[in-house]
PDB file of C-alpha atoms and ligand atoms in Angstrom:
ATOM      1  CA  MET A   1       0.000   0.000   0.000  1.00  0.00           C
ATOM      2  CA  ARG A   2       1.308   3.437  -0.796  1.00  0.00           C
ATOM      3  CA  ASP A   3      -0.103   5.745   1.810  1.00  0.00           C
ATOM      4  CA  GLY A   4      -3.097   6.392   4.003  1.00  0.00           C
ATOM      5  CA  ASP A   5      -6.212   4.777   2.617  1.00  0.00           C
ATOM      6  CA  ALA A   6      -4.699   4.179  -0.832  1.00  0.00           C
ATOM      7  CA  ILE A   7      -5.479   0.627  -1.900  1.00  0.00           C
ATOM      8  CA  ARG A   8      -3.508  -0.900  -4.748  1.00  0.00           C
ATOM      9  CA  THR A   9      -5.980  -2.094  -7.396  1.00  0.00           C
ATOM     10  CA  TYR A  10      -3.356  -3.702  -9.632  1.00  0.00           C
ATOM     11  CA  LYS A  11      -0.935  -6.601  -9.516  1.00  0.00           C
ATOM     12  CA  ALA A  12       2.834  -6.388  -9.125  1.00  0.00           C
ATOM     13  CA  ARG A  13       4.745  -4.819 -11.987  1.00  0.00           C
ATOM     14  CA  ARG A  14       5.970  -6.853 -14.916  1.00  0.00           C
ATOM     15  CA  ARG A  15       9.391  -6.844 -16.547  1.00  0.00           C
ATOM     16  CA  VAL A  16      10.050  -4.438 -19.369  1.00  0.00           C
ATOM     17  CA  THR A  17      11.821  -5.518 -22.544  1.00  0.00           C
ATOM     18  CA  THR A  18      14.513  -3.415 -24.169  1.00  0.00           C
ATOM     19  CA  GLY A  19      12.168  -2.739 -27.077  1.00  0.00           C
ATOM     20  CA  GLN A  20       9.452  -1.466 -24.748  1.00  0.00           C
ATOM     21  CA  ALA A  21      11.912   0.745 -22.877  1.00  0.00           C
ATOM     22  CA  GLU A  22      13.167   2.141 -26.163  1.00  0.00           C
ATOM     23  CA  ALA A  23       9.645   2.824 -27.401  1.00  0.00           C
ATOM     24  CA  ILE A  24       8.756   4.600 -24.181  1.00  0.00           C
ATOM     25  CA  ALA A  25      11.846   6.827 -24.216  1.00  0.00           C
ATOM     26  CA  ARG A  26      11.256   7.738 -27.845  1.00  0.00           C
ATOM     27  CA  LEU A  27       7.477   8.154 -27.831  1.00  0.00           C
ATOM     28  CA  LEU A  28       6.577   9.649 -24.456  1.00  0.00           C
ATOM     29  CA  PRO A  29       7.762  13.093 -25.591  1.00  0.00           C
ATOM     30  CA  ARG A  30       5.163  12.809 -28.357  1.00  0.00           C
ATOM     31  CA  PHE A  31       2.257  11.010 -26.673  1.00  0.00           C
ATOM     32  CA  GLY A  32       2.922  11.388 -22.936  1.00  0.00           C
ATOM     33  CA  ALA A  33       0.335  12.903 -20.612  1.00  0.00           C
ATOM     34  CA  GLY A  34       2.459  16.030 -20.283  1.00  0.00           C
ATOM     35  CA  VAL A  35       2.034  16.866 -23.968  1.00  0.00           C
ATOM     36  CA  PRO A  36      -0.977  19.157 -24.403  1.00  0.00           C
ATOM     37  CA  PHE A  37      -3.619  18.329 -26.978  1.00  0.00           C
ATOM     38  CA  ASP A  38      -3.601  20.815 -29.811  1.00  0.00           C
ATOM     39  CA  ARG A  39      -7.299  21.617 -29.402  1.00  0.00           C
ATOM     40  CA  ALA A  40     -10.088  21.798 -26.830  1.00  0.00           C
ATOM     41  CA  ALA A  41     -12.179  18.636 -27.224  1.00  0.00           C
ATOM     42  CA  PRO A  42     -14.220  16.444 -24.888  1.00  0.00           C
ATOM     43  CA  LEU A  43     -11.872  14.272 -22.847  1.00  0.00           C
ATOM     44  CA  VAL A  44     -12.183  10.554 -22.095  1.00  0.00           C
ATOM     45  CA  LEU A  45     -10.169   9.058 -19.243  1.00  0.00           C
ATOM     46  CA  GLU A  46      -9.436   5.345 -19.484  1.00  0.00           C
ATOM     47  CA  ILE A  47      -8.114   3.625 -16.378  1.00  0.00           C
ATOM     48  CA  GLY A  48      -6.226   0.396 -17.013  1.00  0.00           C
ATOM     49  CA  SER A  49      -5.715   0.480 -20.768  1.00  0.00           C
ATOM     50  CA  GLY A  50      -3.712  -2.758 -20.666  1.00  0.00           C
ATOM     51  CA  MET A  51      -1.883  -3.395 -23.931  1.00  0.00           C
ATOM     52  CA  GLY A  52      -3.945  -0.681 -25.594  1.00  0.00           C
ATOM     53  CA  GLU A  53      -5.641  -2.429 -28.523  1.00  0.00           C
ATOM     54  CA  ALA A  54      -9.144  -1.270 -27.605  1.00  0.00           C
ATOM     55  CA  THR A  55      -7.863   2.163 -26.604  1.00  0.00           C
ATOM     56  CA  ALA A  56      -6.291   2.804 -29.993  1.00  0.00           C
ATOM     57  CA  GLU A  57      -9.213   1.299 -31.891  1.00  0.00           C
ATOM     58  CA  MET A  58     -11.794   3.415 -30.066  1.00  0.00           C
ATOM     59  CA  ALA A  59      -9.733   6.588 -30.404  1.00  0.00           C
ATOM     60  CA  ALA A  60      -9.356   6.054 -34.141  1.00  0.00           C
ATOM     61  CA  ALA A  61     -13.119   5.593 -34.477  1.00  0.00           C
ATOM     62  CA  ASP A  62     -13.900   8.666 -32.330  1.00  0.00           C
ATOM     63  CA  PRO A  63     -11.649  11.455 -33.614  1.00  0.00           C
ATOM     64  CA  ALA A  64     -13.768  14.268 -32.142  1.00  0.00           C
ATOM     65  CA  ARG A  65     -12.776  13.312 -28.589  1.00  0.00           C
ATOM     66  CA  ASP A  66      -9.412  13.163 -26.868  1.00  0.00           C
ATOM     67  CA  VAL A  67      -8.380  10.222 -24.704  1.00  0.00           C
ATOM     68  CA  LEU A  68      -6.070  10.048 -21.717  1.00  0.00           C
ATOM     69  CA  ALA A  69      -5.117   6.401 -21.192  1.00  0.00           C
ATOM     70  CA  VAL A  70      -3.668   5.507 -17.799  1.00  0.00           C
ATOM     71  CA  GLU A  71      -1.913   2.242 -17.102  1.00  0.00           C
ATOM     72  CA  VAL A  72       0.387   1.244 -14.259  1.00  0.00           C
ATOM     73  CA  HIS A  73       2.188  -1.486 -16.163  1.00  0.00           C
ATOM     74  CA  THR A  74       5.116  -0.267 -18.212  1.00  0.00           C
ATOM     75  CA  PRO A  75       4.838  -2.964 -20.923  1.00  0.00           C
ATOM     76  CA  GLY A  76       1.278  -1.859 -21.654  1.00  0.00           C
ATOM     77  CA  VAL A  77       2.347   1.764 -21.842  1.00  0.00           C
ATOM     78  CA  GLY A  78       5.052   0.839 -24.363  1.00  0.00           C
ATOM     79  CA  ALA A  79       2.635  -1.256 -26.413  1.00  0.00           C
ATOM     80  CA  LEU A  80       0.052   1.528 -26.590  1.00  0.00           C
ATOM     81  CA  LEU A  81       2.664   4.118 -27.516  1.00  0.00           C
ATOM     82  CA  ARG A  82       3.721   1.971 -30.464  1.00  0.00           C
ATOM     83  CA  ARG A  83       0.130   1.579 -31.581  1.00  0.00           C
ATOM     84  CA  LEU A  84      -0.341   5.347 -31.494  1.00  0.00           C
ATOM     85  CA  GLU A  85       2.759   5.829 -33.589  1.00  0.00           C
ATOM     86  CA  ASP A  86       1.744   3.144 -36.096  1.00  0.00           C
ATOM     87  CA  ALA A  87      -1.762   4.581 -36.472  1.00  0.00           C
ATOM     88  CA  ALA A  88      -0.521   8.202 -36.321  1.00  0.00           C
ATOM     89  CA  LEU A  89      -3.212   9.017 -33.776  1.00  0.00           C
ATOM     90  CA  THR A  90      -3.185  12.554 -32.422  1.00  0.00           C
ATOM     91  CA  ASN A  91      -6.090  12.291 -29.963  1.00  0.00           C
ATOM     92  CA  VAL A  92      -4.512  10.009 -27.342  1.00  0.00           C
ATOM     93  CA  ARG A  93      -2.112  10.700 -24.473  1.00  0.00           C
ATOM     94  CA  VAL A  94      -0.663   8.043 -22.197  1.00  0.00           C
ATOM     95  CA  ALA A  95       0.243   8.185 -18.513  1.00  0.00           C
ATOM     96  CA  GLU A  96       2.152   5.491 -16.647  1.00  0.00           C
ATOM     97  CA  ALA A  97       0.405   6.063 -13.349  1.00  0.00           C
ATOM     98  CA  ASP A  98      -2.297   4.944 -10.969  1.00  0.00           C
ATOM     99  CA  GLY A  99      -5.563   5.978 -12.572  1.00  0.00           C
ATOM    100  CA  LEU A 100      -7.008   6.900  -9.195  1.00  0.00           C
ATOM    101  CA  ASP A 101      -4.230   9.429  -8.681  1.00  0.00           C
ATOM    102  CA  VAL A 102      -4.883  10.847 -12.143  1.00  0.00           C
ATOM    103  CA  LEU A 103      -8.603  11.054 -11.453  1.00  0.00           C
ATOM    104  CA  ARG A 104      -7.940  12.838  -8.147  1.00  0.00           C
ATOM    105  CA  ALA A 105      -5.718  15.349  -9.946  1.00  0.00           C
ATOM    106  CA  THR A 106      -8.370  16.030 -12.611  1.00  0.00           C
ATOM    107  CA  ALA A 107     -10.633  19.065 -12.347  1.00  0.00           C
ATOM    108  CA  THR A 108     -14.275  18.755 -11.331  1.00  0.00           C
ATOM    109  CA  ALA A 109     -16.678  18.366 -14.279  1.00  0.00           C
ATOM    110  CA  SER A 110     -13.818  18.148 -16.781  1.00  0.00           C
ATOM    111  CA  LEU A 111     -14.359  14.676 -18.207  1.00  0.00           C
ATOM    112  CA  ASP A 112     -16.766  13.530 -20.895  1.00  0.00           C
ATOM    113  CA  GLU A 113     -16.314   9.859 -20.045  1.00  0.00           C
ATOM    114  CA  VAL A 114     -14.499   7.613 -17.611  1.00  0.00           C
ATOM    115  CA  ARG A 115     -13.762   4.104 -18.898  1.00  0.00           C
ATOM    116  CA  VAL A 116     -12.729   1.092 -16.901  1.00  0.00           C
ATOM    117  CA  PHE A 117     -12.638  -2.011 -19.072  1.00  0.00           C
ATOM    118  CA  PHE A 118     -11.982  -5.271 -17.267  1.00  0.00           C
ATOM    119  CA  PRO A 119     -10.326  -3.991 -14.129  1.00  0.00           C
ATOM    120  CA  ASP A 120      -8.254  -6.570 -12.279  1.00  0.00           C
ATOM    121  CA  PRO A 121     -10.999  -8.886 -10.982  1.00  0.00           C
ATOM    122  CA  TRP A 122      -9.450  -9.802  -7.613  1.00  0.00           C
ATOM    123  CA  PRO A 123     -11.668 -12.899  -7.433  1.00  0.00           C
ATOM    124  CA  LYS A 124     -10.673 -14.049  -3.933  1.00  0.00           C
ATOM    125  CA  ALA A 125     -12.866 -12.631  -1.182  1.00  0.00           C
ATOM    126  CA  ARG A 126      -9.879 -11.475   0.852  1.00  0.00           C
ATOM    127  CA  HIS A 127      -8.799  -9.351  -2.141  1.00  0.00           C
ATOM    128  CA  HIS A 128     -12.170  -7.763  -2.877  1.00  0.00           C
ATOM    129  CA  LYS A 129     -11.036  -4.596  -1.126  1.00  0.00           C
ATOM    130  CA  ARG A 130      -8.641  -4.078  -4.041  1.00  0.00           C
ATOM    131  CA  ARG A 131     -11.449  -3.842  -6.562  1.00  0.00           C
ATOM    132  CA  LEU A 132     -11.606  -0.445  -8.202  1.00  0.00           C
ATOM    133  CA  ALA A 133     -15.383  -0.082  -8.284  1.00  0.00           C
ATOM    134  CA  THR A 134     -15.951   1.226  -4.758  1.00  0.00           C
ATOM    135  CA  PRO A 135     -18.331   3.925  -3.524  1.00  0.00           C
ATOM    136  CA  ALA A 136     -15.273   6.189  -3.115  1.00  0.00           C
ATOM    137  CA  PHE A 137     -14.353   5.624  -6.775  1.00  0.00           C
ATOM    138  CA  ALA A 138     -17.934   6.401  -7.837  1.00  0.00           C
ATOM    139  CA  ASP A 139     -17.805   9.635  -5.813  1.00  0.00           C
ATOM    140  CA  LEU A 140     -14.575  10.646  -7.484  1.00  0.00           C
ATOM    141  CA  ALA A 141     -15.678   9.714 -10.996  1.00  0.00           C
ATOM    142  CA  ALA A 142     -19.056  11.438 -10.588  1.00  0.00           C
ATOM    143  CA  ASP A 143     -17.350  14.624  -9.442  1.00  0.00           C
ATOM    144  CA  ARG A 144     -14.891  14.663 -12.360  1.00  0.00           C
ATOM    145  CA  LEU A 145     -17.538  13.930 -15.006  1.00  0.00           C
ATOM    146  CA  ARG A 146     -19.455  16.779 -16.576  1.00  0.00           C
ATOM    147  CA  VAL A 147     -23.230  16.665 -16.207  1.00  0.00           C
ATOM    148  CA  GLY A 148     -24.332  14.208 -18.892  1.00  0.00           C
ATOM    149  CA  GLY A 149     -20.900  12.579 -18.967  1.00  0.00           C
ATOM    150  CA  ARG A 150     -20.632   8.810 -18.756  1.00  0.00           C
ATOM    151  CA  LEU A 151     -19.003   6.180 -16.629  1.00  0.00           C
ATOM    152  CA  HIS A 152     -18.480   2.958 -18.603  1.00  0.00           C
ATOM    153  CA  LEU A 153     -17.469  -0.135 -16.659  1.00  0.00           C
ATOM    154  CA  ALA A 154     -17.027  -3.600 -18.115  1.00  0.00           C
ATOM    155  CA  THR A 155     -16.124  -6.820 -16.352  1.00  0.00           C
ATOM    156  CA  ASP A 156     -16.507 -10.522 -16.976  1.00  0.00           C
ATOM    157  CA  TRP A 157     -16.709 -11.466 -13.293  1.00  0.00           C
ATOM    158  CA  THR A 158     -20.355 -11.712 -12.282  1.00  0.00           C
ATOM    159  CA  SER A 159     -19.713 -10.717  -8.682  1.00  0.00           C
ATOM    160  CA  TYR A 160     -17.757  -7.669  -9.873  1.00  0.00           C
ATOM    161  CA  ALA A 161     -20.606  -6.706 -12.218  1.00  0.00           C
ATOM    162  CA  GLU A 162     -23.027  -6.969  -9.298  1.00  0.00           C
ATOM    163  CA  LEU A 163     -20.739  -4.839  -7.162  1.00  0.00           C
ATOM    164  CA  ALA A 164     -20.455  -2.173  -9.886  1.00  0.00           C
ATOM    165  CA  ARG A 165     -24.213  -2.139 -10.317  1.00  0.00           C
ATOM    166  CA  SER A 166     -24.859  -1.755  -6.601  1.00  0.00           C
ATOM    167  CA  VAL A 167     -22.294   1.038  -6.313  1.00  0.00           C
ATOM    168  CA  VAL A 168     -23.841   2.946  -9.231  1.00  0.00           C
ATOM    169  CA  ASP A 169     -27.421   2.307  -8.083  1.00  0.00           C
ATOM    170  CA  ALA A 170     -26.564   3.691  -4.646  1.00  0.00           C
ATOM    171  CA  HIS A 171     -24.904   6.838  -5.997  1.00  0.00           C
ATOM    172  CA  PRO A 172     -27.076   9.965  -5.960  1.00  0.00           C
ATOM    173  CA  LEU A 173     -25.291  11.562  -8.930  1.00  0.00           C
ATOM    174  CA  LEU A 174     -25.162   8.524 -11.228  1.00  0.00           C
ATOM    175  CA  ALA A 175     -27.940   6.687 -13.052  1.00  0.00           C
ATOM    176  CA  VAL A 176     -27.668   3.576 -15.184  1.00  0.00           C
ATOM    177  CA  LEU A 177     -28.168   4.444 -18.830  1.00  0.00           C
ATOM    178  CA  THR A 178     -27.641   1.063 -20.436  1.00  0.00           C
ATOM    179  CA  THR A 179     -26.015  -2.315 -20.071  1.00  0.00           C
ATOM    180  CA  ASP A 180     -25.220  -2.479 -23.805  1.00  0.00           C
ATOM    181  CA  ARG A 181     -21.550  -2.493 -24.747  1.00  0.00           C
ATOM    182  CA  GLY A 182     -22.164   0.175 -27.401  1.00  0.00           C
ATOM    183  CA  ALA A 183     -19.100   0.797 -29.562  1.00  0.00           C
ATOM    184  CA  ARG A 184     -16.719  -0.918 -27.161  1.00  0.00           C
ATOM    185  CA  PRO A 185     -14.601  -3.402 -29.114  1.00  0.00           C
ATOM    186  CA  VAL A 186     -13.630  -6.782 -27.679  1.00  0.00           C
ATOM    187  CA  THR A 187     -10.592  -6.102 -25.514  1.00  0.00           C
ATOM    188  CA  ARG A 188      -7.576  -8.337 -25.101  1.00  0.00           C
ATOM    189  CA  PHE A 189      -8.552  -9.342 -21.575  1.00  0.00           C
ATOM    190  CA  GLU A 190     -12.162  -9.891 -22.640  1.00  0.00           C
ATOM    191  CA  ARG A 191     -10.997 -12.217 -25.425  1.00  0.00           C
ATOM    192  CA  GLN A 192      -9.116 -14.333 -22.883  1.00  0.00           C
ATOM    193  CA  GLY A 193     -12.228 -14.455 -20.709  1.00  0.00           C
ATOM    194  CA  LEU A 194     -14.450 -15.474 -23.611  1.00  0.00           C
ATOM    195  CA  ALA A 195     -12.038 -18.319 -24.379  1.00  0.00           C
ATOM    196  CA  ALA A 196     -12.315 -19.380 -20.737  1.00  0.00           C
ATOM    197  CA  GLY A 197     -16.133 -19.308 -20.884  1.00  0.00           C
ATOM    198  CA  ARG A 198     -16.741 -15.956 -19.173  1.00  0.00           C
ATOM    199  CA  ARG A 199     -19.080 -13.373 -20.608  1.00  0.00           C
ATOM    200  CA  PRO A 200     -18.795  -9.602 -20.417  1.00  0.00           C
ATOM    201  CA  HIS A 201     -21.121  -7.334 -18.440  1.00  0.00           C
ATOM    202  CA  ASP A 202     -21.170  -3.659 -19.399  1.00  0.00           C
ATOM    203  CA  LEU A 203     -22.591  -0.855 -17.327  1.00  0.00           C
ATOM    204  CA  VAL A 204     -22.887   2.698 -18.632  1.00  0.00           C
ATOM    205  CA  ALA A 205     -23.995   5.318 -16.118  1.00  0.00           C
ATOM    206  CA  VAL A 206     -24.691   8.981 -16.718  1.00  0.00           C
ATOM    207  CA  ARG A 207     -23.715  11.851 -14.417  1.00  0.00           C
ATOM    208  CA  LEU A 208     -26.911  13.519 -13.248  1.00  0.00           C
ATOM    209  CA  ARG A 209     -27.317  17.253 -12.695  1.00  0.00           C
ATOM    210  CA  THR A 210     -28.385  16.935  -9.089  1.00  0.00           C
ATOM    211  CA  ALA A 211     -28.995  14.195  -6.584  1.00  0.00           C
ATOM    212  CA  ALA A 212     -32.666  14.404  -7.520  1.00  0.00           C
ATOM    213  CA  GLY A 213     -31.812  13.927 -11.205  1.00  0.00           C
TER     214      GLY A 213
HETATM  215  C1  LIG B 301      -7.321  -7.166 -16.492  1.00  0.00           C
HETATM  216  S1  LIG B 301      -6.404  -5.905 -17.225  1.00  0.00           S
HETATM  217  C2  LIG B 301      -7.464  -5.299 -18.534  1.00  0.00           C
HETATM  218  C3  LIG B 301      -6.730  -4.444 -19.528  1.00  0.00           C
HETATM  219  C4  LIG B 301      -7.559  -3.917 -20.688  1.00  0.00           C
HETATM  220  N1  LIG B 301      -8.513  -2.898 -20.255  1.00  0.00           N
HETATM  221  C5  LIG B 301      -8.261  -5.028 -21.391  1.00  0.00           C
HETATM  222  O1  LIG B 301      -9.499  -5.128 -21.239  1.00  0.00           O
HETATM  223  O2  LIG B 301      -7.596  -5.823 -22.080  1.00  0.00           O
HETATM  224  C6  LIG B 301      -6.522  -4.602 -16.018  1.00  0.00           C
HETATM  225  C7  LIG B 301      -5.495  -3.541 -16.238  1.00  0.00           C
HETATM  226  O3  LIG B 301      -5.746  -2.465 -15.358  1.00  0.00           O
HETATM  227  C8  LIG B 301      -4.507  -1.986 -14.877  1.00  0.00           C
HETATM  228  N2  LIG B 301      -4.796  -1.294 -13.624  1.00  0.00           N
HETATM  229  C9  LIG B 301      -5.310  -1.809 -12.490  1.00  0.00           C
HETATM  230  N3  LIG B 301      -5.480  -0.858 -11.570  1.00  0.00           N
HETATM  231  C10 LIG B 301      -5.055   0.296 -12.138  1.00  0.00           C
HETATM  232  C11 LIG B 301      -4.976   1.622 -11.683  1.00  0.00           C
HETATM  233  N4  LIG B 301      -5.361   1.957 -10.436  1.00  0.00           N
HETATM  234  N5  LIG B 301      -4.500   2.563 -12.514  1.00  0.00           N
HETATM  235  C12 LIG B 301      -4.114   2.243 -13.771  1.00  0.00           C
HETATM  236  N6  LIG B 301      -4.151   0.985 -14.258  1.00  0.00           N
HETATM  237  C13 LIG B 301      -4.627   0.027 -13.448  1.00  0.00           C
HETATM  238  C14 LIG B 301      -3.662  -3.225 -14.736  1.00  0.00           C
HETATM  239  O4  LIG B 301      -2.287  -2.925 -14.737  1.00  0.00           O
HETATM  240  C15 LIG B 301      -4.078  -4.010 -15.973  1.00  0.00           C
HETATM  241  O5  LIG B 301      -3.281  -3.685 -17.096  1.00  0.00           O
END
């Protein structure tokens, strides 16, 4: 644990190959979170972009919005950076960081969407406290979303889907819009789950104007 009430929602770091380290050194100055976007556009924050396939695919299909992808694992950061270079995408920035820290540092009502696709499932009961979808996370996400902005969660663990639903249902500033996946492509982690017989559950909630809706 890092400090105070900060719970680590991710697993231990993985090794970085020379190629990934090289890609990061070369491409962060172009696509890193510190590089401003060259326009003012609605901003999507993705927490846990993994190896970045879905991130790049969705950004390419949605050029009117900018995306900040946050991932704690260095190999994933390197992989996404290379995808951005290959596809010459200009609407994505990448941060190697804890997405909760990034969300905390984001201004109130500044986000158009918060995405969390297949967060680490932490299936064992003693690890459930590490799951990202807590009431505190919902509070934070709701505050950072603009009115009408969306929180999109996807998981293929039924108990996690139930947890996410109960957290959203209990939140006075969030209302479930749909459980359709919409334009979300099949992610790498989702593909592994499908092969193992799991099925995805999506939950898209909208940020309400007031507690009364
Ligand atoms: C199961 S993987 C899913 C990756 C990808 N979204 C997909 O569907 O293929 C979960 C990812 O979330 C990342 N992660 C977990 N907690 C995080 C956090 N607090 N901030 C940023 N990334 C996080 C993990 O490192 C991991 O890459």
